[in-house]
Amino acid sequence: MSESMQGKRALLIAPRFFGYEQEVRAELERRGAEVDFLADRPFDTPLQTAITRFRRDWIIGAATRFYRKSLEALGRSHYDLIFVVNGQTLSPDMLRFLRTSYPAARFVLYMWDSMDNRASVLHNLPFFDRCLSFDRQSAETYGMVFRPLFFSAGFTQEASAEHEFDLSFIGTAHSDRWAVATRVKAAIPPQTKCYFYLYLQAPWVYWAYRVTNASMRTAPKSAFRFAPIGKSEVQSVFRRSLGILDIEHPSQTGLTMRTLETLGAQKKLVTTNFRIRDYDFYDPANICCIDRERPVIPKDFLATSYRPTPSEIYQKYRIAGWMDETLEQ
């Protein structure tokens, strides 16, 4: 049973990330809430994003001024829910201000990044009434509720044997993703039909990685795309694929959004994340775990159809199921 937000007012603070923040907002509105949105990491050029990630202290003052000015413009005297996703640019001082300004609000934090990658957020945890993480290890370490990510309605699909691509990959080319994707291509039969889209924010990011990222020292510029791909195109590629390749960040233990979208689309999954075996939707007929350094995909894995997931498990990972658990009292 989905929790009603009828007649309630919510403030959503979340990063702009491939439209997922709009999915969360739409689900709150579907439940009856009036939602105001502020961007976590409001400075979103590639350079500002890099500064936010690596030198948060340089921009946190500007972010606080942005939030206070935005709240003044909204002019709200009351919120029932303040829902924060990540909160990378929320300082303890800003959260203290929110607590004072909206004392009746329930504060909920959901981390869809590993706490190892967002250590500054640790100082924010005491300000929230409920803290959740997509990452089991982070949840256990910091006393948070473990709740995996979701898939949105655009990825739901009946299982089908028809496909244009045997294996596809769409994602930002961080860490060792290019190297792993290259090894996977070398490990599969040459007749395998692939669609790989490795995205970088700008050409200068590519050249910076050539210097700072050992796994990309030999990567040709032609291997990357510098234009973001729209969610509708991602969904189109999913629909036309038999299998999806997932390469999680080496320091991440939680499942990527791509993993859950693959479940929603009822497609086969080839993943470097062996921890997926601990999840209730794991089925070796549908999910193949590979070693990052020496990937091996059994030849019959991409030659057989997807085995449908039990409906109760499938429903759990829809965005409605995710929101039910996230807002649980």
Short mmCIF file of N, CA and C in Angstrom, two decimals, residues 19-106:
data_model
loop_
_atom_site.label_atom_id
_atom_site.label_comp_id
_atom_site.label_asym_id
_atom_site.label_seq_id
_atom_site.Cartn_x
_atom_site.Cartn_y
_atom_site.Cartn_z
N GLY A 19 17.62 12.71 -15.16
CA GLY A 19 16.18 12.78 -14.98
C GLY A 19 15.62 11.96 -13.84
N TYR A 20 16.48 11.25 -13.08
CA TYR A 20 15.96 10.43 -11.99
C TYR A 20 15.32 11.27 -10.90
N GLU A 21 15.83 12.51 -10.71
CA GLU A 21 15.23 13.38 -9.71
C GLU A 21 13.78 13.72 -10.08
N GLN A 22 13.50 13.79 -11.39
CA GLN A 22 12.13 14.05 -11.83
C GLN A 22 11.24 12.84 -11.61
N GLU A 23 11.82 11.65 -11.70
CA GLU A 23 11.06 10.43 -11.40
C GLU A 23 10.63 10.43 -9.93
N VAL A 24 11.55 10.82 -9.05
CA VAL A 24 11.23 10.86 -7.62
C VAL A 24 10.17 11.92 -7.35
N ARG A 25 10.33 13.08 -7.95
CA ARG A 25 9.34 14.15 -7.78
C ARG A 25 7.96 13.70 -8.27
N ALA A 26 7.92 13.08 -9.43
CA ALA A 26 6.64 12.64 -10.00
C ALA A 26 5.96 11.62 -9.11
N GLU A 27 6.74 10.75 -8.47
CA GLU A 27 6.14 9.75 -7.58
C GLU A 27 5.57 10.40 -6.33
N LEU A 28 6.25 11.41 -5.78
CA LEU A 28 5.70 12.15 -4.65
C LEU A 28 4.41 12.86 -5.05
N GLU A 29 4.40 13.44 -6.24
CA GLU A 29 3.20 14.14 -6.71
C GLU A 29 2.08 13.16 -6.99
N ARG A 30 2.41 11.98 -7.48
CA ARG A 30 1.38 10.96 -7.72
C ARG A 30 0.67 10.59 -6.43
N ARG A 31 1.38 10.69 -5.32
CA ARG A 31 0.80 10.37 -4.01
C ARG A 31 0.07 11.56 -3.39
N GLY A 32 0.02 12.68 -4.11
CA GLY A 32 -0.77 13.81 -3.66
C GLY A 32 0.01 14.98 -3.09
N ALA A 33 1.34 14.90 -3.07
CA ALA A 33 2.15 15.96 -2.48
C ALA A 33 2.31 17.14 -3.43
N GLU A 34 2.44 18.32 -2.85
CA GLU A 34 2.88 19.51 -3.58
C GLU A 34 4.38 19.59 -3.36
N VAL A 35 5.17 19.55 -4.42
CA VAL A 35 6.62 19.37 -4.30
C VAL A 35 7.38 20.59 -4.83
N ASP A 36 8.29 21.09 -4.00
CA ASP A 36 9.28 22.07 -4.43
C ASP A 36 10.60 21.35 -4.60
N PHE A 37 11.37 21.77 -5.60
CA PHE A 37 12.64 21.09 -5.90
C PHE A 37 13.81 22.06 -5.86
N LEU A 38 14.88 21.63 -5.19
CA LEU A 38 16.15 22.35 -5.23
C LEU A 38 17.23 21.34 -5.62
N ALA A 39 18.17 21.79 -6.43
CA ALA A 39 19.21 20.89 -6.92
C ALA A 39 20.33 20.73 -5.90
N ASP A 40 20.59 19.49 -5.52
CA ASP A 40 21.84 19.20 -4.82
C ASP A 40 22.94 19.29 -5.89
N ARG A 41 24.07 19.90 -5.52
CA ARG A 41 25.11 20.19 -6.51
C ARG A 41 24.56 21.13 -7.57
N PRO A 42 24.14 22.35 -7.15
CA PRO A 42 23.46 23.27 -8.07
C PRO A 42 24.35 23.84 -9.16
N PHE A 43 25.66 23.66 -9.03
CA PHE A 43 26.59 24.18 -10.03
C PHE A 43 27.00 23.02 -10.91
N ASP A 44 26.51 22.98 -12.15
CA ASP A 44 26.57 21.73 -12.90
C ASP A 44 27.37 21.77 -14.20
N THR A 45 28.31 22.72 -14.34
CA THR A 45 29.23 22.59 -15.45
C THR A 45 30.23 21.48 -15.10
N PRO A 46 30.90 20.86 -16.09
CA PRO A 46 31.86 19.80 -15.77
C PRO A 46 32.92 20.24 -14.76
N LEU A 47 33.43 21.47 -14.88
CA LEU A 47 34.46 21.94 -13.96
C LEU A 47 33.89 22.11 -12.56
N GLN A 48 32.71 22.71 -12.45
CA GLN A 48 32.09 22.91 -11.14
C GLN A 48 31.75 21.57 -10.49
N THR A 49 31.33 20.62 -11.31
CA THR A 49 31.03 19.29 -10.79
C THR A 49 32.29 18.65 -10.21
N ALA A 50 33.41 18.79 -10.91
CA ALA A 50 34.67 18.23 -10.43
C ALA A 50 35.10 18.90 -9.13
N ILE A 51 34.95 20.23 -9.05
CA ILE A 51 35.31 20.94 -7.82
C ILE A 51 34.42 20.48 -6.66
N THR A 52 33.13 20.33 -6.94
CA THR A 52 32.20 19.87 -5.90
C THR A 52 32.61 18.51 -5.37
N ARG A 53 33.05 17.65 -6.27
CA ARG A 53 33.41 16.29 -5.87
C ARG A 53 34.71 16.24 -5.08
N PHE A 54 35.71 17.00 -5.53
CA PHE A 54 37.04 16.83 -4.95
C PHE A 54 37.43 17.94 -3.97
N ARG A 55 36.83 19.12 -4.08
CA ARG A 55 37.12 20.21 -3.15
C ARG A 55 35.81 20.87 -2.72
N ARG A 56 34.98 20.09 -2.05
CA ARG A 56 33.66 20.55 -1.65
C ARG A 56 33.73 21.84 -0.84
N ASP A 57 34.78 21.99 -0.04
CA ASP A 57 34.91 23.17 0.81
C ASP A 57 34.99 24.47 0.02
N TRP A 58 35.41 24.38 -1.24
CA TRP A 58 35.53 25.58 -2.08
C TRP A 58 34.16 26.15 -2.48
N ILE A 59 33.15 25.30 -2.52
CA ILE A 59 31.86 25.75 -3.05
C ILE A 59 30.73 25.71 -2.02
N ILE A 60 30.98 25.15 -0.84
CA ILE A 60 29.89 24.93 0.11
C ILE A 60 29.25 26.24 0.55
N GLY A 61 30.04 27.32 0.68
CA GLY A 61 29.48 28.61 1.04
C GLY A 61 28.54 29.14 -0.02
N ALA A 62 28.95 29.02 -1.28
CA ALA A 62 28.11 29.46 -2.39
C ALA A 62 26.83 28.62 -2.46
N ALA A 63 26.95 27.32 -2.20
CA ALA A 63 25.78 26.44 -2.21
C ALA A 63 24.80 26.85 -1.12
N THR A 64 25.31 27.17 0.07
CA THR A 64 24.44 27.59 1.17
C THR A 64 23.70 28.87 0.81
N ARG A 65 24.40 29.81 0.21
CA ARG A 65 23.75 31.05 -0.22
C ARG A 65 22.67 30.77 -1.27
N PHE A 66 22.97 29.84 -2.18
CA PHE A 66 21.98 29.46 -3.19
C PHE A 66 20.73 28.89 -2.54
N TYR A 67 20.90 27.98 -1.58
CA TYR A 67 19.74 27.36 -0.93
C TYR A 67 18.90 28.39 -0.17
N ARG A 68 19.55 29.24 0.57
CA ARG A 68 18.81 30.21 1.38
C ARG A 68 18.05 31.20 0.48
N LYS A 69 18.70 31.63 -0.59
CA LYS A 69 18.04 32.54 -1.52
C LYS A 69 16.87 31.85 -2.21
N SER A 70 17.03 30.58 -2.58
CA SER A 70 15.97 29.82 -3.26
C SER A 70 14.78 29.61 -2.32
N LEU A 71 15.06 29.30 -1.06
CA LEU A 71 13.98 29.12 -0.09
C LEU A 71 13.23 30.42 0.15
N GLU A 72 13.96 31.51 0.17
CA GLU A 72 13.32 32.82 0.34
C GLU A 72 12.39 33.10 -0.83
N ALA A 73 12.84 32.73 -2.05
CA ALA A 73 12.01 32.94 -3.24
C ALA A 73 10.77 32.06 -3.22
N LEU A 74 10.90 30.83 -2.70
CA LEU A 74 9.75 29.93 -2.61
C LEU A 74 8.74 30.44 -1.60
N GLY A 75 9.24 31.04 -0.53
CA GLY A 75 8.37 31.67 0.46
C GLY A 75 7.50 30.72 1.25
N ARG A 76 7.92 29.48 1.44
CA ARG A 76 7.12 28.51 2.18
C ARG A 76 7.34 28.67 3.69
N SER A 77 6.25 28.63 4.44
CA SER A 77 6.36 28.69 5.89
C SER A 77 6.30 27.31 6.52
N HIS A 78 5.96 26.31 5.69
CA HIS A 78 5.75 24.97 6.25
C HIS A 78 6.08 23.88 5.22
N TYR A 79 6.74 22.85 5.65
CA TYR A 79 6.91 21.61 4.88
C TYR A 79 6.58 20.43 5.80
N ASP A 80 5.92 19.43 5.22
CA ASP A 80 5.68 18.19 5.96
C ASP A 80 6.84 17.22 5.81
N LEU A 81 7.52 17.30 4.66
CA LEU A 81 8.61 16.37 4.36
C LEU A 81 9.75 17.13 3.70
N ILE A 82 10.95 16.93 4.20
CA ILE A 82 12.15 17.39 3.51
C ILE A 82 12.93 16.13 3.14
N PHE A 83 12.95 15.87 1.84
CA PHE A 83 13.50 14.62 1.31
C PHE A 83 14.78 14.95 0.55
N VAL A 84 15.90 14.45 1.05
CA VAL A 84 17.20 14.75 0.47
C VAL A 84 17.79 13.49 -0.15
N VAL A 85 18.21 13.60 -1.39
CA VAL A 85 18.97 12.53 -2.04
C VAL A 85 20.43 12.98 -2.09
N ASN A 86 21.29 12.26 -1.44
CA ASN A 86 22.73 12.52 -1.32
C ASN A 86 23.05 13.73 -0.45
N GLY A 87 22.63 14.93 -0.83
CA GLY A 87 22.93 16.11 -0.03
C GLY A 87 24.39 16.48 -0.03
N GLN A 88 25.04 16.31 -1.16
CA GLN A 88 26.48 16.54 -1.27
C GLN A 88 26.87 17.98 -0.97
N THR A 89 25.98 18.93 -1.31
CA THR A 89 26.30 20.34 -1.08
C THR A 89 25.46 20.95 0.04
N LEU A 90 24.90 20.09 0.89
CA LEU A 90 24.21 20.57 2.08
C LEU A 90 25.19 20.51 3.26
N SER A 91 25.43 21.63 3.88
CA SER A 91 26.32 21.66 5.05
C SER A 91 25.51 21.44 6.31
N PRO A 92 26.15 21.04 7.41
CA PRO A 92 25.44 20.96 8.69
C PRO A 92 24.76 22.28 9.07
N ASP A 93 25.41 23.40 8.77
CA ASP A 93 24.80 24.69 9.06
C ASP A 93 23.50 24.88 8.29
N MET A 94 23.49 24.46 7.03
CA MET A 94 22.28 24.59 6.21
C MET A 94 21.18 23.68 6.74
N LEU A 95 21.53 22.48 7.14
CA LEU A 95 20.54 21.56 7.68
C LEU A 95 20.00 22.07 9.02
N ARG A 96 20.85 22.68 9.81
CA ARG A 96 20.42 23.27 11.08
C ARG A 96 19.41 24.39 10.80
N PHE A 97 19.69 25.18 9.76
CA PHE A 97 18.77 26.24 9.35
C PHE A 97 17.43 25.66 8.92
N LEU A 98 17.44 24.57 8.14
CA LEU A 98 16.21 23.94 7.70
C LEU A 98 15.42 23.38 8.87
N ARG A 99 16.11 22.77 9.81
CA ARG A 99 15.46 22.22 11.00
C ARG A 99 14.77 23.33 11.81
N THR A 100 15.44 24.45 11.93
CA THR A 100 14.88 25.58 12.68
C THR A 100 13.72 26.20 11.94
N SER A 101 13.84 26.32 10.62
CA SER A 101 12.81 26.97 9.81
C SER A 101 11.56 26.12 9.64
N TYR A 102 11.73 24.78 9.62
CA TYR A 102 10.60 23.88 9.37
C TYR A 102 10.58 22.79 10.44
N PRO A 103 10.27 23.16 11.69
CA PRO A 103 10.38 22.21 12.81
C PRO A 103 9.41 21.04 12.74
N ALA A 104 8.30 21.20 11.99
CA ALA A 104 7.32 20.12 11.90
C ALA A 104 7.65 19.11 10.80
N ALA A 105 8.64 19.39 9.98
CA ALA A 105 8.95 18.52 8.83
C ALA A 105 9.65 17.25 9.27
N ARG A 106 9.37 16.19 8.54
CA ARG A 106 10.13 14.95 8.70
C ARG A 106 11.28 14.98 7.71
#
